[in-house]
Structures are given as C-alpha cells and as structure tokens.
mmCIF file with all atom_site columns, C-alpha atoms in Angstrom:
data_model
loop_
_atom_site.group_PDB
_atom_site.id
_atom_site.type_symbol
_atom_site.label_atom_id
_atom_site.label_alt_id
_atom_site.label_comp_id
_atom_site.label_asym_id
_atom_site.label_entity_id
_atom_site.label_seq_id
_atom_site.pdbx_PDB_ins_code
_atom_site.Cartn_x
_atom_site.Cartn_y
_atom_site.Cartn_z
_atom_site.occupancy
_atom_site.B_iso_or_equiv
_atom_site.pdbx_formal_charge
_atom_site.auth_seq_id
_atom_site.auth_comp_id
_atom_site.auth_asym_id
_atom_site.auth_atom_id
_atom_site.pdbx_PDB_model_num
ATOM 1   C CA . MET A 1 1   ? -4.184  21.563  17.807 1.00 52.00 ? 1   MET A CA 1
ATOM 2   C CA . ALA A 1 2   ? -1.072  19.427  18.200 1.00 50.00 ? 2   ALA A CA 1
ATOM 3   C CA . GLN A 1 3   ? 1.187   22.365  18.931 1.00 50.00 ? 3   GLN A CA 1
ATOM 4   C CA . GLN A 1 4   ? -1.133  23.939  21.477 1.00 58.00 ? 4   GLN A CA 1
ATOM 5   C CA . GLY A 1 5   ? -3.041  20.990  22.927 1.00 57.00 ? 5   GLY A CA 1
ATOM 6   C CA . VAL A 1 6   ? -0.372  18.282  22.949 1.00 53.00 ? 6   VAL A CA 1
ATOM 7   C CA . GLU A 1 7   ? 2.991   20.026  22.835 1.00 57.00 ? 7   GLU A CA 1
ATOM 8   C CA . LYS A 1 8   ? 1.815   23.212  24.587 1.00 60.00 ? 8   LYS A CA 1
ATOM 9   C CA . VAL A 1 9   ? 4.279   25.448  22.732 1.00 64.00 ? 9   VAL A CA 1
ATOM 10  C CA . GLY A 1 10  ? 2.262   28.620  23.283 1.00 64.00 ? 10  GLY A CA 1
ATOM 11  C CA . LEU A 1 11  ? 1.046   31.059  20.660 1.00 74.00 ? 11  LEU A CA 1
ATOM 12  C CA . ASP A 1 12  ? 4.318   32.976  20.602 1.00 77.00 ? 12  ASP A CA 1
ATOM 13  C CA . LYS A 1 13  ? 6.187   29.843  19.445 1.00 73.00 ? 13  LYS A CA 1
ATOM 14  C CA . HIS A 1 14  ? 3.422   28.440  17.222 1.00 75.00 ? 14  HIS A CA 1
ATOM 15  C CA . ASN A 1 15  ? 4.826   27.174  13.923 1.00 72.00 ? 15  ASN A CA 1
ATOM 16  C CA . PHE A 1 16  ? 2.352   28.558  11.379 1.00 81.00 ? 16  PHE A CA 1
ATOM 17  C CA . ALA A 1 17  ? 4.215   26.939  8.477  1.00 80.00 ? 17  ALA A CA 1
ATOM 18  C CA . ARG A 1 18  ? 3.645   23.538  10.088 1.00 75.00 ? 18  ARG A CA 1
ATOM 19  C CA . THR A 1 19  ? -0.046  24.324  10.501 1.00 79.00 ? 19  THR A CA 1
ATOM 20  C CA . GLY A 1 20  ? -0.177  25.418  6.854  1.00 85.00 ? 20  GLY A CA 1
ATOM 21  C CA . ARG A 1 21  ? 1.469   22.214  5.643  1.00 84.00 ? 21  ARG A CA 1
ATOM 22  C CA . MET A 1 22  ? -1.035  20.106  7.570  1.00 80.00 ? 22  MET A CA 1
ATOM 23  C CA . ALA A 1 23  ? -3.970  22.128  6.217  1.00 82.00 ? 23  ALA A CA 1
ATOM 24  C CA . LEU A 1 24  ? -2.629  21.937  2.665  1.00 86.00 ? 24  LEU A CA 1
ATOM 25  C CA . TYR A 1 25  ? -2.226  18.166  2.823  1.00 85.00 ? 25  TYR A CA 1
ATOM 26  C CA . GLY A 1 26  ? -5.660  17.669  4.363  1.00 80.00 ? 26  GLY A CA 1
ATOM 27  C CA . GLY A 1 27  ? -7.468  19.916  1.923  1.00 83.00 ? 27  GLY A CA 1
ATOM 28  C CA . ALA A 1 28  ? -5.598  19.228  -1.294 1.00 88.00 ? 28  ALA A CA 1
ATOM 29  C CA . VAL A 1 29  ? -4.638  15.574  -0.887 1.00 88.00 ? 29  VAL A CA 1
ATOM 30  C CA . PHE A 1 30  ? -6.490  13.690  1.834  1.00 86.00 ? 30  PHE A CA 1
ATOM 31  C CA . GLY A 1 31  ? -9.995  15.134  1.422  1.00 86.00 ? 31  GLY A CA 1
ATOM 32  C CA . PRO A 1 32  ? -10.326 14.442  -2.307 1.00 93.00 ? 32  PRO A CA 1
ATOM 33  C CA . ALA A 1 33  ? -8.535  11.084  -2.031 1.00 95.00 ? 33  ALA A CA 1
ATOM 34  C CA . ALA A 1 34  ? -10.731 9.877   0.848  1.00 91.00 ? 34  ALA A CA 1
ATOM 35  C CA . THR A 1 35  ? -13.932 10.913  -0.920 1.00 92.00 ? 35  THR A CA 1
ATOM 36  C CA . THR A 1 36  ? -12.911 9.008   -4.056 1.00 96.00 ? 36  THR A CA 1
ATOM 37  C CA . TRP A 1 37  ? -11.711 6.035   -2.007 1.00 96.00 ? 37  TRP A CA 1
ATOM 38  C CA . PHE A 1 38  ? -14.959 5.643   -0.070 1.00 93.00 ? 38  PHE A CA 1
ATOM 39  C CA . LYS A 1 39  ? -16.949 5.714   -3.310 1.00 95.00 ? 39  LYS A CA 1
ATOM 40  C CA . PHE A 1 40  ? -14.628 3.051   -4.737 1.00 97.00 ? 40  PHE A CA 1
ATOM 41  C CA . LEU A 1 41  ? -15.061 0.799   -1.699 1.00 97.00 ? 41  LEU A CA 1
ATOM 42  C CA . GLN A 1 42  ? -18.830 1.268   -1.748 1.00 95.00 ? 42  GLN A CA 1
ATOM 43  C CA . ASN A 1 43  ? -19.109 0.433   -5.462 1.00 97.00 ? 43  ASN A CA 1
ATOM 44  C CA . ARG A 1 44  ? -16.461 -2.274  -5.835 1.00 97.00 ? 44  ARG A CA 1
ATOM 45  C CA . ILE A 1 45  ? -16.412 -4.292  -2.617 1.00 98.00 ? 45  ILE A CA 1
ATOM 46  C CA . ASN A 1 46  ? -19.768 -5.965  -2.167 1.00 97.00 ? 46  ASN A CA 1
ATOM 47  C CA . LEU A 1 47  ? -19.983 -9.527  -0.918 1.00 98.00 ? 47  LEU A CA 1
ATOM 48  C CA . ALA A 1 48  ? -23.027 -11.729 -0.295 1.00 97.00 ? 48  ALA A CA 1
ATOM 49  C CA . ASN A 1 49  ? -22.877 -11.159 3.478  1.00 97.00 ? 49  ASN A CA 1
ATOM 50  C CA . ALA A 1 50  ? -23.076 -7.599  4.873  1.00 96.00 ? 50  ALA A CA 1
ATOM 51  C CA . ASN A 1 51  ? -20.559 -8.256  7.656  1.00 97.00 ? 51  ASN A CA 1
ATOM 52  C CA . ALA A 1 52  ? -18.135 -9.888  5.219  1.00 98.00 ? 52  ALA A CA 1
ATOM 53  C CA . THR A 1 53  ? -18.451 -6.796  3.024  1.00 98.00 ? 53  THR A CA 1
ATOM 54  C CA . ILE A 1 54  ? -17.588 -4.549  5.969  1.00 98.00 ? 54  ILE A CA 1
ATOM 55  C CA . ALA A 1 55  ? -14.616 -6.749  6.913  1.00 98.00 ? 55  ALA A CA 1
ATOM 56  C CA . ALA A 1 56  ? -13.364 -6.741  3.317  1.00 98.00 ? 56  ALA A CA 1
ATOM 57  C CA . ARG A 1 57  ? -13.712 -2.959  3.088  1.00 98.00 ? 57  ARG A CA 1
ATOM 58  C CA . VAL A 1 58  ? -11.849 -2.447  6.369  1.00 98.00 ? 58  VAL A CA 1
ATOM 59  C CA . LEU A 1 59  ? -9.094  -4.857  5.305  1.00 98.00 ? 59  LEU A CA 1
ATOM 60  C CA . THR A 1 60  ? -8.749  -3.157  1.920  1.00 98.00 ? 60  THR A CA 1
ATOM 61  C CA . ASP A 1 61  ? -8.839  0.299   3.503  1.00 98.00 ? 61  ASP A CA 1
ATOM 62  C CA . GLN A 1 62  ? -6.130  -0.558  6.020  1.00 98.00 ? 62  GLN A CA 1
ATOM 63  C CA . THR A 1 63  ? -3.822  -2.413  3.640  1.00 97.00 ? 63  THR A CA 1
ATOM 64  C CA . VAL A 1 64  ? -4.147  -0.186  0.574  1.00 98.00 ? 64  VAL A CA 1
ATOM 65  C CA . PHE A 1 65  ? -5.336  3.293   1.508  1.00 97.00 ? 65  PHE A CA 1
ATOM 66  C CA . ALA A 1 66  ? -3.973  3.721   5.035  1.00 97.00 ? 66  ALA A CA 1
ATOM 67  C CA . SER A 1 67  ? -0.488  2.540   4.164  1.00 97.00 ? 67  SER A CA 1
ATOM 68  C CA . THR A 1 68  ? -0.372  4.592   0.950  1.00 97.00 ? 68  THR A CA 1
ATOM 69  C CA . ASN A 1 69  ? -1.798  7.715   2.571  1.00 95.00 ? 69  ASN A CA 1
ATOM 70  C CA . LEU A 1 70  ? 0.698   7.528   5.437  1.00 95.00 ? 70  LEU A CA 1
ATOM 71  C CA . PHE A 1 71  ? 3.553   7.126   2.951  1.00 96.00 ? 71  PHE A CA 1
ATOM 72  C CA . CYS A 1 72  ? 2.313   10.146  0.972  1.00 95.00 ? 72  CYS A CA 1
ATOM 73  C CA . PHE A 1 73  ? 1.783   12.213  4.116  1.00 93.00 ? 73  PHE A CA 1
ATOM 74  C CA . LEU A 1 74  ? 5.244   11.643  5.563  1.00 94.00 ? 74  LEU A CA 1
ATOM 75  C CA . SER A 1 75  ? 6.961   12.026  2.190  1.00 96.00 ? 75  SER A CA 1
ATOM 76  C CA . SER A 1 76  ? 5.132   15.221  1.274  1.00 94.00 ? 76  SER A CA 1
ATOM 77  C CA . MET A 1 77  ? 5.749   16.740  4.711  1.00 91.00 ? 77  MET A CA 1
ATOM 78  C CA . ALA A 1 78  ? 9.464   16.027  4.357  1.00 94.00 ? 78  ALA A CA 1
ATOM 79  C CA . ILE A 1 79  ? 9.543   17.572  0.880  1.00 94.00 ? 79  ILE A CA 1
ATOM 80  C CA . MET A 1 80  ? 7.668   20.698  2.033  1.00 92.00 ? 80  MET A CA 1
ATOM 81  C CA . GLU A 1 81  ? 10.053  20.965  5.011  1.00 91.00 ? 81  GLU A CA 1
ATOM 82  C CA . GLY A 1 82  ? 13.135  20.560  2.825  1.00 94.00 ? 82  GLY A CA 1
ATOM 83  C CA . THR A 1 83  ? 14.198  17.351  4.567  1.00 94.00 ? 83  THR A CA 1
ATOM 84  C CA . SER A 1 84  ? 14.785  13.803  3.378  1.00 96.00 ? 84  SER A CA 1
ATOM 85  C CA . PRO A 1 85  ? 11.644  11.753  2.688  1.00 96.00 ? 85  PRO A CA 1
ATOM 86  C CA . LYS A 1 86  ? 13.699  8.574   3.141  1.00 97.00 ? 86  LYS A CA 1
ATOM 87  C CA . ASP A 1 87  ? 14.875  9.636   6.588  1.00 95.00 ? 87  ASP A CA 1
ATOM 88  C CA . LYS A 1 88  ? 11.331  10.628  7.587  1.00 94.00 ? 88  LYS A CA 1
ATOM 89  C CA . LEU A 1 89  ? 9.907   7.318   6.365  1.00 96.00 ? 89  LEU A CA 1
ATOM 90  C CA . ASP A 1 90  ? 12.658  5.300   8.038  1.00 96.00 ? 90  ASP A CA 1
ATOM 91  C CA . ALA A 1 91  ? 12.019  7.009   11.360 1.00 93.00 ? 91  ALA A CA 1
ATOM 92  C CA . ALA A 1 92  ? 8.248   7.367   11.435 1.00 94.00 ? 92  ALA A CA 1
ATOM 93  C CA . TYR A 1 93  ? 6.421   5.139   8.931  1.00 96.00 ? 93  TYR A CA 1
ATOM 94  C CA . TRP A 1 94  ? 6.313   1.806   10.744 1.00 96.00 ? 94  TRP A CA 1
ATOM 95  C CA . PRO A 1 95  ? 5.521   3.180   14.240 1.00 94.00 ? 95  PRO A CA 1
ATOM 96  C CA . ALA A 1 96  ? 2.776   5.389   12.790 1.00 95.00 ? 96  ALA A CA 1
ATOM 97  C CA . LEU A 1 97  ? 1.301   2.542   10.731 1.00 97.00 ? 97  LEU A CA 1
ATOM 98  C CA . GLN A 1 98  ? 1.166   0.348   13.834 1.00 96.00 ? 98  GLN A CA 1
ATOM 99  C CA . LYS A 1 99  ? -0.644  3.115   15.752 1.00 96.00 ? 99  LYS A CA 1
ATOM 100 C CA . ASN A 1 100 ? -2.961  3.534   12.767 1.00 97.00 ? 100 ASN A CA 1
ATOM 101 C CA . TRP A 1 101 ? -3.943  -0.123  13.034 1.00 97.00 ? 101 TRP A CA 1
ATOM 102 C CA . MET A 1 102 ? -4.784  0.356   16.722 1.00 97.00 ? 102 MET A CA 1
ATOM 103 C CA . LEU A 1 103 ? -7.379  3.026   15.926 1.00 97.00 ? 103 LEU A CA 1
ATOM 104 C CA . TRP A 1 104 ? -8.667  3.036   12.391 1.00 97.00 ? 104 TRP A CA 1
ATOM 105 C CA . PRO A 1 105 ? -9.949  -0.523  11.808 1.00 98.00 ? 105 PRO A CA 1
ATOM 106 C CA . ALA A 1 106 ? -12.547 -0.073  14.578 1.00 98.00 ? 106 ALA A CA 1
ATOM 107 C CA . VAL A 1 107 ? -13.448 3.426   13.390 1.00 98.00 ? 107 VAL A CA 1
ATOM 108 C CA . GLN A 1 108 ? -13.842 2.256   9.805  1.00 97.00 ? 108 GLN A CA 1
ATOM 109 C CA . ALA A 1 109 ? -15.856 -0.843  10.754 1.00 98.00 ? 109 ALA A CA 1
ATOM 110 C CA . ILE A 1 110 ? -18.368 1.394   12.547 1.00 97.00 ? 110 ILE A CA 1
ATOM 111 C CA . ASN A 1 111 ? -18.200 3.936   9.730  1.00 96.00 ? 111 ASN A CA 1
ATOM 112 C CA . PHE A 1 112 ? -18.884 1.349   6.999  1.00 96.00 ? 112 PHE A CA 1
ATOM 113 C CA . LYS A 1 113 ? -21.625 -0.358  9.035  1.00 97.00 ? 113 LYS A CA 1
ATOM 114 C CA . LEU A 1 114 ? -23.599 2.621   10.338 1.00 97.00 ? 114 LEU A CA 1
ATOM 115 C CA . VAL A 1 115 ? -22.759 5.761   8.369  1.00 96.00 ? 115 VAL A CA 1
ATOM 116 C CA . PRO A 1 116 ? -24.185 6.605   4.940  1.00 95.00 ? 116 PRO A CA 1
ATOM 117 C CA . LEU A 1 117 ? -21.569 7.046   2.200  1.00 93.00 ? 117 LEU A CA 1
ATOM 118 C CA . HIS A 1 118 ? -22.043 10.821  1.961  1.00 93.00 ? 118 HIS A CA 1
ATOM 119 C CA . HIS A 1 119 ? -21.153 11.247  5.667  1.00 95.00 ? 119 HIS A CA 1
ATOM 120 C CA . ARG A 1 120 ? -18.178 8.882   5.912  1.00 93.00 ? 120 ARG A CA 1
ATOM 121 C CA . VAL A 1 121 ? -15.501 11.480  5.194  1.00 90.00 ? 121 VAL A CA 1
ATOM 122 C CA . LEU A 1 122 ? -17.092 13.671  7.885  1.00 92.00 ? 122 LEU A CA 1
ATOM 123 C CA . VAL A 1 123 ? -16.763 10.858  10.450 1.00 95.00 ? 123 VAL A CA 1
ATOM 124 C CA . VAL A 1 124 ? -13.139 10.335  9.437  1.00 92.00 ? 124 VAL A CA 1
ATOM 125 C CA . ASN A 1 125 ? -12.501 14.087  9.689  1.00 87.00 ? 125 ASN A CA 1
ATOM 126 C CA . VAL A 1 126 ? -13.872 14.208  13.241 1.00 91.00 ? 126 VAL A CA 1
ATOM 127 C CA . VAL A 1 127 ? -11.700 11.291  14.384 1.00 94.00 ? 127 VAL A CA 1
ATOM 128 C CA . SER A 1 128 ? -8.811  12.802  12.433 1.00 87.00 ? 128 SER A CA 1
ATOM 129 C CA . LEU A 1 129 ? -8.765  15.826  14.721 1.00 85.00 ? 129 LEU A CA 1
ATOM 130 C CA . GLY A 1 130 ? -6.991  13.645  17.274 1.00 87.00 ? 130 GLY A CA 1
ATOM 131 C CA . TRP A 1 131 ? -5.179  11.444  14.751 1.00 89.00 ? 131 TRP A CA 1
ATOM 132 C CA . ASN A 1 132 ? -3.730  14.460  12.939 1.00 82.00 ? 132 ASN A CA 1
ATOM 133 C CA . CYS A 1 133 ? -2.402  15.795  16.238 1.00 81.00 ? 133 CYS A CA 1
ATOM 134 C CA . TYR A 1 134 ? -0.502  12.525  16.565 1.00 85.00 ? 134 TYR A CA 1
ATOM 135 C CA . LEU A 1 135 ? 0.730   12.671  12.951 1.00 83.00 ? 135 LEU A CA 1
ATOM 136 C CA . SER A 1 136 ? 1.804   16.294  13.330 1.00 80.00 ? 136 SER A CA 1
ATOM 137 C CA . TYR A 1 137 ? 3.628   15.413  16.529 1.00 80.00 ? 137 TYR A CA 1
ATOM 138 C CA . ILE A 1 138 ? 5.511   12.422  15.095 1.00 82.00 ? 138 ILE A CA 1
ATOM 139 C CA . ASN A 1 139 ? 6.263   14.335  11.930 1.00 79.00 ? 139 ASN A CA 1
ATOM 140 C CA . SER A 1 140 ? 7.847   17.129  13.978 1.00 77.00 ? 140 SER A CA 1
ATOM 141 C CA . GLN A 1 141 ? 10.077  14.794  16.000 1.00 75.00 ? 141 GLN A CA 1
ATOM 142 C CA . GLY A 1 142 ? 13.784  14.674  15.301 1.00 53.00 ? 142 GLY A CA 1
ATOM 143 C CA . LYS A 1 143 ? 14.040  18.201  13.889 1.00 50.00 ? 143 LYS A CA 1
ATOM 144 C CA . SER A 1 144 ? 16.717  20.513  15.065 1.00 38.00 ? 144 SER A CA 1
#
C-alpha cells in the first residue's frame, strides 16, 4: 500500500522484498505480540474506576508496548535489509514515536472502552493499514 498509494512507484518498480519484510514482521512478530499484550492489559490493569483503567491501559500501552514495538520494527527491518540498526534507530525512532503518540492514544482509548478483547487486534489491524504505510515509508527513507 505504501509503495503504490503513497509513493506511487508503479508495479514495475514495486519492491516485493520490502512488502515481504513488512508482512513477515506483521504476521510473525506484531500479531502474536499484540494479542498477548491485549490479554495482559485486560487481566493485569484493572482499577476501581473504568475510565481510570482505560487511561492506565493507554498509558502503559504507549510507554511500554508502542516504544518497544517500534524499536523492534526498525531494528528488525534494518537487519533484514542488511543495514545498521543503530543508524535506522538514530534516524527514524524518535520522529516515528512522536507520530505514534499523535494517533494511537486516541485509537487505543476508543479500542479499550468500546471494543471487546477478542476484536481489539482487528481494530488495531484496520488502523494499521494507514500506520504501516507511514512506517514502511519512513523505514525506506535514506536508502541509496
């Protein structure tokens, strides 16, 4: 989606290895991690007030999971590309984390408030269609 919808590279210049790396990370790393994470939040973060519980889950999600997942994503992409994880993190981690905080706290607050546990990863996956385009784009920047 990022290559065609955002960058408009055309099918003849589509980087299928890049698409494969994104699919591998999403299926092998993010999907299982997010499913486990949402169960953890549901079972371990429960306060007396429902809104306080949601706020605590969003805060925990954004400080622990989002930052760790972004680190793992950028590092693993660099490794699969044969480039330096340190260089990738230095260039992209902080700007991407800031953009993450502009989108995901609101998404997760709605997700935790309104969506049953067994559908939360689905909601994240739908929003991730756009988010992953952004991640793919920033990950591809600075390559020769």
